[in-house]
PDB file of N, CA and C and ligand atoms in Angstrom:
ATOM      1  N   MET A   1     -52.234 127.332  -4.735  1.00 48.00           N
ATOM      2  CA  MET A   1     -52.951 128.561  -4.382  1.00 48.00           C
ATOM      3  C   MET A   1     -52.150 129.786  -4.816  1.00 48.00           C
ATOM      4  N   SER A   2     -52.852 130.745  -5.398  1.00 47.00           N
ATOM      5  CA  SER A   2     -52.181 131.973  -5.806  1.00 47.00           C
ATOM      6  C   SER A   2     -52.699 133.127  -4.963  1.00 47.00           C
ATOM      7  N   GLU A   3     -51.876 134.147  -4.836  1.00 55.00           N
ATOM      8  CA  GLU A   3     -52.211 135.285  -3.982  1.00 55.00           C
ATOM      9  C   GLU A   3     -52.891 136.402  -4.766  1.00 55.00           C
ATOM     10  N   ASP A   4     -52.831 136.342  -6.082  1.00 65.00           N
ATOM     11  CA  ASP A   4     -53.317 137.462  -6.889  1.00 65.00           C
ATOM     12  C   ASP A   4     -54.752 137.276  -7.368  1.00 65.00           C
ATOM     13  N   GLY A   5     -55.411 136.269  -6.897  1.00 66.00           N
ATOM     14  CA  GLY A   5     -56.812 136.084  -7.244  1.00 66.00           C
ATOM     15  C   GLY A   5     -57.042 135.284  -8.515  1.00 66.00           C
ATOM     16  N   VAL A   6     -55.978 134.908  -9.191  1.00 80.00           N
ATOM     17  CA  VAL A   6     -56.128 134.110 -10.407  1.00 80.00           C
ATOM     18  C   VAL A   6     -56.344 132.656 -10.007  1.00 80.00           C
ATOM     19  N   LYS A   7     -57.384 132.056 -10.553  1.00 88.00           N
ATOM     20  CA  LYS A   7     -57.685 130.662 -10.272  1.00 88.00           C
ATOM     21  C   LYS A   7     -57.540 129.851 -11.550  1.00 88.00           C
ATOM     22  N   ILE A   8     -57.073 128.641 -11.382  1.00 92.00           N
ATOM     23  CA  ILE A   8     -56.868 127.752 -12.514  1.00 92.00           C
ATOM     24  C   ILE A   8     -57.849 126.593 -12.408  1.00 92.00           C
ATOM     25  N   CYS A   9     -58.492 126.262 -13.526  1.00 93.00           N
ATOM     26  CA  CYS A   9     -59.347 125.080 -13.564  1.00 93.00           C
ATOM     27  C   CYS A   9     -58.442 123.859 -13.488  1.00 93.00           C
ATOM     28  N   HIS A  10     -58.641 123.060 -12.450  1.00 90.00           N
ATOM     29  CA  HIS A  10     -57.721 121.926 -12.281  1.00 90.00           C
ATOM     30  C   HIS A  10     -57.993 120.829 -13.293  1.00 90.00           C
ATOM     31  N   ARG A  11     -59.159 120.893 -13.943  1.00 93.00           N
ATOM     32  CA  ARG A  11     -59.481 119.899 -14.959  1.00 93.00           C
ATOM     33  C   ARG A  11     -58.783 120.240 -16.282  1.00 93.00           C
ATOM     34  N   CYS A  12     -58.846 121.542 -16.648  1.00 96.00           N
ATOM     35  CA  CYS A  12     -58.340 121.974 -17.955  1.00 96.00           C
ATOM     36  C   CYS A  12     -56.980 122.660 -17.866  1.00 96.00           C
ATOM     37  N   GLN A  13     -56.528 122.974 -16.649  1.00 95.00           N
ATOM     38  CA  GLN A  13     -55.274 123.715 -16.465  1.00 95.00           C
ATOM     39  C   GLN A  13     -55.311 125.019 -17.238  1.00 95.00           C
ATOM     40  N   ILE A  14     -56.429 125.722 -17.163  1.00 95.00           N
ATOM     41  CA  ILE A  14     -56.580 126.998 -17.862  1.00 95.00           C
ATOM     42  C   ILE A  14     -57.103 128.015 -16.855  1.00 95.00           C
ATOM     43  N   GLU A  15     -56.757 129.284 -17.117  1.00 94.00           N
ATOM     44  CA  GLU A  15     -57.143 130.353 -16.204  1.00 94.00           C
ATOM     45  C   GLU A  15     -58.660 130.580 -16.243  1.00 94.00           C
ATOM     46  N   LEU A  16     -59.270 130.677 -15.084  1.00 93.00           N
ATOM     47  CA  LEU A  16     -60.699 130.976 -15.029  1.00 93.00           C
ATOM     48  C   LEU A  16     -60.929 132.443 -15.363  1.00 93.00           C
ATOM     49  N   GLU A  17     -62.012 132.725 -16.057  1.00 92.00           N
ATOM     50  CA  GLU A  17     -62.324 134.088 -16.475  1.00 92.00           C
ATOM     51  C   GLU A  17     -63.573 134.576 -15.747  1.00 92.00           C
ATOM     52  N   PRO A  18     -63.541 135.862 -15.308  1.00 90.00           N
ATOM     53  CA  PRO A  18     -64.729 136.414 -14.657  1.00 90.00           C
ATOM     54  C   PRO A  18     -65.887 136.497 -15.643  1.00 90.00           C
ATOM     55  N   THR A  19     -67.022 135.992 -15.249  1.00 88.00           N
ATOM     56  CA  THR A  19     -68.195 135.969 -16.114  1.00 88.00           C
ATOM     57  C   THR A  19     -69.386 136.476 -15.314  1.00 88.00           C
ATOM     58  N   LYS A  20     -70.183 137.326 -15.914  1.00 87.00           N
ATOM     59  CA  LYS A  20     -71.410 137.784 -15.262  1.00 87.00           C
ATOM     60  C   LYS A  20     -72.350 136.599 -15.087  1.00 87.00           C
ATOM     61  N   THR A  21     -72.704 136.344 -13.860  1.00 81.00           N
ATOM     62  CA  THR A  21     -73.538 135.195 -13.548  1.00 81.00           C
ATOM     63  C   THR A  21     -74.649 135.655 -12.621  1.00 81.00           C
ATOM     64  N   ASP A  22     -75.827 135.130 -12.819  1.00 82.00           N
ATOM     65  CA  ASP A  22     -76.906 135.530 -11.917  1.00 82.00           C
ATOM     66  C   ASP A  22     -77.090 134.520 -10.796  1.00 82.00           C
ATOM     67  N   PHE A  23     -77.289 135.086  -9.634  1.00 74.00           N
ATOM     68  CA  PHE A  23     -77.530 134.325  -8.416  1.00 74.00           C
ATOM     69  C   PHE A  23     -78.990 134.454  -8.055  1.00 74.00           C
ATOM     70  N   LYS A  24     -79.529 133.433  -7.480  1.00 81.00           N
ATOM     71  CA  LYS A  24     -80.878 133.574  -6.930  1.00 81.00           C
ATOM     72  C   LYS A  24     -80.826 133.217  -5.454  1.00 81.00           C
ATOM     73  N   TYR A  25     -81.387 134.108  -4.655  1.00 74.00           N
ATOM     74  CA  TYR A  25     -81.373 133.875  -3.218  1.00 74.00           C
ATOM     75  C   TYR A  25     -82.573 134.546  -2.595  1.00 74.00           C
ATOM     76  N   LEU A  26     -83.316 133.817  -1.821  1.00 78.00           N
ATOM     77  CA  LEU A  26     -84.511 134.323  -1.145  1.00 78.00           C
ATOM     78  C   LEU A  26     -85.440 135.043  -2.117  1.00 78.00           C
ATOM     79  N   GLY A  27     -85.580 134.494  -3.312  1.00 87.00           N
ATOM     80  CA  GLY A  27     -86.488 135.067  -4.295  1.00 87.00           C
ATOM     81  C   GLY A  27     -85.919 136.259  -5.035  1.00 87.00           C
ATOM     82  N   HIS A  28     -84.701 136.660  -4.700  1.00 81.00           N
ATOM     83  CA  HIS A  28     -84.065 137.771  -5.396  1.00 81.00           C
ATOM     84  C   HIS A  28     -82.993 137.218  -6.303  1.00 81.00           C
ATOM     85  N   SER A  29     -82.827 137.868  -7.446  1.00 84.00           N
ATOM     86  CA  SER A  29     -81.699 137.487  -8.285  1.00 84.00           C
ATOM     87  C   SER A  29     -80.839 138.716  -8.501  1.00 84.00           C
ATOM     88  N   PHE A  30     -79.546 138.508  -8.559  1.00 78.00           N
ATOM     89  CA  PHE A  30     -78.632 139.618  -8.808  1.00 78.00           C
ATOM     90  C   PHE A  30     -77.440 139.085  -9.582  1.00 78.00           C
ATOM     91  N   PHE A  31     -76.809 139.999 -10.304  1.00 81.00           N
ATOM     92  CA  PHE A  31     -75.661 139.609 -11.126  1.00 81.00           C
ATOM     93  C   PHE A  31     -74.369 139.916 -10.400  1.00 81.00           C
ATOM     94  N   THR A  32     -73.405 139.063 -10.588  1.00 81.00           N
ATOM     95  CA  THR A  32     -72.078 139.316 -10.064  1.00 81.00           C
ATOM     96  C   THR A  32     -71.062 138.593 -10.932  1.00 81.00           C
ATOM     97  N   ASP A  33     -69.813 139.034 -10.859  1.00 84.00           N
ATOM     98  CA  ASP A  33     -68.756 138.375 -11.630  1.00 84.00           C
ATOM     99  C   ASP A  33     -68.306 137.119 -10.921  1.00 84.00           C
ATOM    100  N   ILE A  34     -68.423 136.017 -11.602  1.00 84.00           N
ATOM    101  CA  ILE A  34     -68.000 134.726 -11.071  1.00 84.00           C
ATOM    102  C   ILE A  34     -66.899 134.195 -11.979  1.00 84.00           C
ATOM    103  N   LEU A  35     -65.864 133.626 -11.376  1.00 89.00           N
ATOM    104  CA  LEU A  35     -64.800 133.017 -12.177  1.00 89.00           C
ATOM    105  C   LEU A  35     -65.314 131.711 -12.774  1.00 89.00           C
ATOM    106  N   ARG A  36     -65.197 131.622 -14.099  1.00 91.00           N
ATOM    107  CA  ARG A  36     -65.703 130.454 -14.798  1.00 91.00           C
ATOM    108  C   ARG A  36     -64.656 129.966 -15.785  1.00 91.00           C
ATOM    109  N   CYS A  37     -64.528 128.675 -15.903  1.00 94.00           N
ATOM    110  CA  CYS A  37     -63.610 128.100 -16.888  1.00 94.00           C
ATOM    111  C   CYS A  37     -64.234 128.222 -18.265  1.00 94.00           C
ATOM    112  N   PRO A  38     -63.531 128.864 -19.219  1.00 94.00           N
ATOM    113  CA  PRO A  38     -64.088 129.046 -20.559  1.00 94.00           C
ATOM    114  C   PRO A  38     -64.187 127.740 -21.336  1.00 94.00           C
ATOM    115  N   VAL A  39     -63.530 126.704 -20.861  1.00 96.00           N
ATOM    116  CA  VAL A  39     -63.527 125.431 -21.595  1.00 96.00           C
ATOM    117  C   VAL A  39     -64.642 124.510 -21.105  1.00 96.00           C
ATOM    118  N   CYS A  40     -64.670 124.216 -19.807  1.00 96.00           N
ATOM    119  CA  CYS A  40     -65.632 123.236 -19.300  1.00 96.00           C
ATOM    120  C   CYS A  40     -66.797 123.886 -18.569  1.00 96.00           C
ATOM    121  N   GLY A  41     -66.718 125.200 -18.331  1.00 92.00           N
ATOM    122  CA  GLY A  41     -67.826 125.896 -17.697  1.00 92.00           C
ATOM    123  C   GLY A  41     -67.868 125.755 -16.190  1.00 92.00           C
ATOM    124  N   GLU A  42     -66.859 125.148 -15.616  1.00 88.00           N
ATOM    125  CA  GLU A  42     -66.768 125.005 -14.171  1.00 88.00           C
ATOM    126  C   GLU A  42     -66.678 126.386 -13.532  1.00 88.00           C
ATOM    127  N   VAL A  43     -67.451 126.632 -12.480  1.00 86.00           N
ATOM    128  CA  VAL A  43     -67.401 127.939 -11.828  1.00 86.00           C
ATOM    129  C   VAL A  43     -66.717 127.827 -10.479  1.00 86.00           C
ATOM    130  N   TYR A  44     -66.035 128.895 -10.131  1.00 83.00           N
ATOM    131  CA  TYR A  44     -65.416 128.981  -8.821  1.00 83.00           C
ATOM    132  C   TYR A  44     -66.113 130.097  -8.056  1.00 83.00           C
ATOM    133  N   ILE A  45     -66.799 129.747  -6.983  1.00 77.00           N
ATOM    134  CA  ILE A  45     -67.500 130.737  -6.177  1.00 77.00           C
ATOM    135  C   ILE A  45     -66.853 130.792  -4.801  1.00 77.00           C
ATOM    136  N   PRO A  46     -66.130 131.875  -4.543  1.00 75.00           N
ATOM    137  CA  PRO A  46     -65.486 131.986  -3.228  1.00 75.00           C
ATOM    138  C   PRO A  46     -66.540 132.135  -2.148  1.00 75.00           C
ATOM    139  N   GLU A  47     -66.370 131.406  -1.076  1.00 80.00           N
ATOM    140  CA  GLU A  47     -67.327 131.427   0.033  1.00 80.00           C
ATOM    141  C   GLU A  47     -67.550 132.838   0.540  1.00 80.00           C
ATOM    142  N   GLN A  48     -66.455 133.607   0.568  1.00 81.00           N
ATOM    143  CA  GLN A  48     -66.512 134.975   1.088  1.00 81.00           C
ATOM    144  C   GLN A  48     -67.469 135.816   0.256  1.00 81.00           C
ATOM    145  N   LEU A  49     -67.409 135.656  -1.067  1.00 75.00           N
ATOM    146  CA  LEU A  49     -68.274 136.416  -1.960  1.00 75.00           C
ATOM    147  C   LEU A  49     -69.729 136.048  -1.711  1.00 75.00           C
ATOM    148  N   VAL A  50     -69.992 134.777  -1.586  1.00 76.00           N
ATOM    149  CA  VAL A  50     -71.365 134.325  -1.348  1.00 76.00           C
ATOM    150  C   VAL A  50     -71.884 134.924  -0.046  1.00 76.00           C
ATOM    151  N   GLU A  51     -71.085 134.856   0.999  1.00 84.00           N
ATOM    152  CA  GLU A  51     -71.511 135.390   2.290  1.00 84.00           C
ATOM    153  C   GLU A  51     -71.789 136.885   2.202  1.00 84.00           C
ATOM    154  N   THR A  52     -70.912 137.624   1.498  1.00 85.00           N
ATOM    155  CA  THR A  52     -71.084 139.064   1.360  1.00 85.00           C
ATOM    156  C   THR A  52     -72.374 139.376   0.627  1.00 85.00           C
ATOM    157  N   ARG A  53     -72.591 138.721  -0.502  1.00 80.00           N
ATOM    158  CA  ARG A  53     -73.784 138.959  -1.312  1.00 80.00           C
ATOM    159  C   ARG A  53     -75.035 138.554  -0.550  1.00 80.00           C
ATOM    160  N   MET A  54     -74.978 137.436   0.129  1.00 81.00           N
ATOM    161  CA  MET A  54     -76.139 136.946   0.859  1.00 81.00           C
ATOM    162  C   MET A  54     -76.528 137.923   1.957  1.00 81.00           C
ATOM    163  N   SER A  55     -75.538 138.466   2.661  1.00 88.00           N
ATOM    164  CA  SER A  55     -75.847 139.386   3.745  1.00 88.00           C
ATOM    165  C   SER A  55     -76.378 140.703   3.184  1.00 88.00           C
ATOM    166  N   GLU A  56     -75.919 141.078   1.979  1.00 86.00           N
ATOM    167  CA  GLU A  56     -76.460 142.278   1.328  1.00 86.00           C
ATOM    168  C   GLU A  56     -77.946 142.096   1.043  1.00 86.00           C
ATOM    169  N   VAL A  57     -78.296 140.942   0.532  1.00 84.00           N
ATOM    170  CA  VAL A  57     -79.701 140.662   0.214  1.00 84.00           C
ATOM    171  C   VAL A  57     -80.524 140.630   1.492  1.00 84.00           C
ATOM    172  N   GLU A  58     -79.982 140.010   2.521  1.00 90.00           N
ATOM    173  CA  GLU A  58     -80.703 139.928   3.792  1.00 90.00           C
ATOM    174  C   GLU A  58     -80.937 141.319   4.367  1.00 90.00           C
ATOM    175  N   LYS A  59     -79.936 142.177   4.253  1.00 91.00           N
ATOM    176  CA  LYS A  59     -80.051 143.542   4.754  1.00 91.00           C
ATOM    177  C   LYS A  59     -81.132 144.291   3.977  1.00 91.00           C
ATOM    178  N   MET A  60     -81.119 144.078   2.656  1.00 88.00           N
ATOM    179  CA  MET A  60     -82.102 144.696   1.785  1.00 88.00           C
ATOM    180  C   MET A  60     -83.517 144.316   2.220  1.00 88.00           C
ATOM    181  N   LEU A  61     -83.701 143.051   2.552  1.00 89.00           N
ATOM    182  CA  LEU A  61     -85.014 142.560   2.956  1.00 89.00           C
ATOM    183  C   LEU A  61     -85.423 143.152   4.297  1.00 89.00           C
ATOM    184  N   GLU A  62     -84.454 143.289   5.199  1.00 89.00           N
ATOM    185  CA  GLU A  62     -84.749 143.805   6.535  1.00 89.00           C
ATOM    186  C   GLU A  62     -85.167 145.274   6.481  1.00 89.00           C
ATOM    187  N   ASP A  63     -84.597 146.021   5.525  1.00 82.00           N
ATOM    188  CA  ASP A  63     -84.881 147.451   5.424  1.00 82.00           C
ATOM    189  C   ASP A  63     -86.304 147.746   4.983  1.00 82.00           C
ATOM    190  N   LYS A  64     -86.964 146.751   4.431  1.00 69.00           N
ATOM    191  CA  LYS A  64     -88.311 147.000   3.905  1.00 69.00           C
ATOM    192  C   LYS A  64     -89.351 147.067   5.009  1.00 69.00           C
TER     193      LYS A  64
HETATM  194 ZN1   ZN B 101     -62.158 123.594 -17.060  1.00 57.20          ZN
END
């Protein structure tokens, strides 16, 4: 585990790169930077990020 946010693909032993990725949730899609391995395409999605984005979408829906 590293403290600086850099993640390594354990399959390829290479640094994951932030990639614009679209999420779909409750019929909404939005883009966010997801760490992805440039070699095998494995993505790392931190639970915290998912929770934050999901609650943003939920809030958006509630405001309507
Ligand atoms: Zn990989």
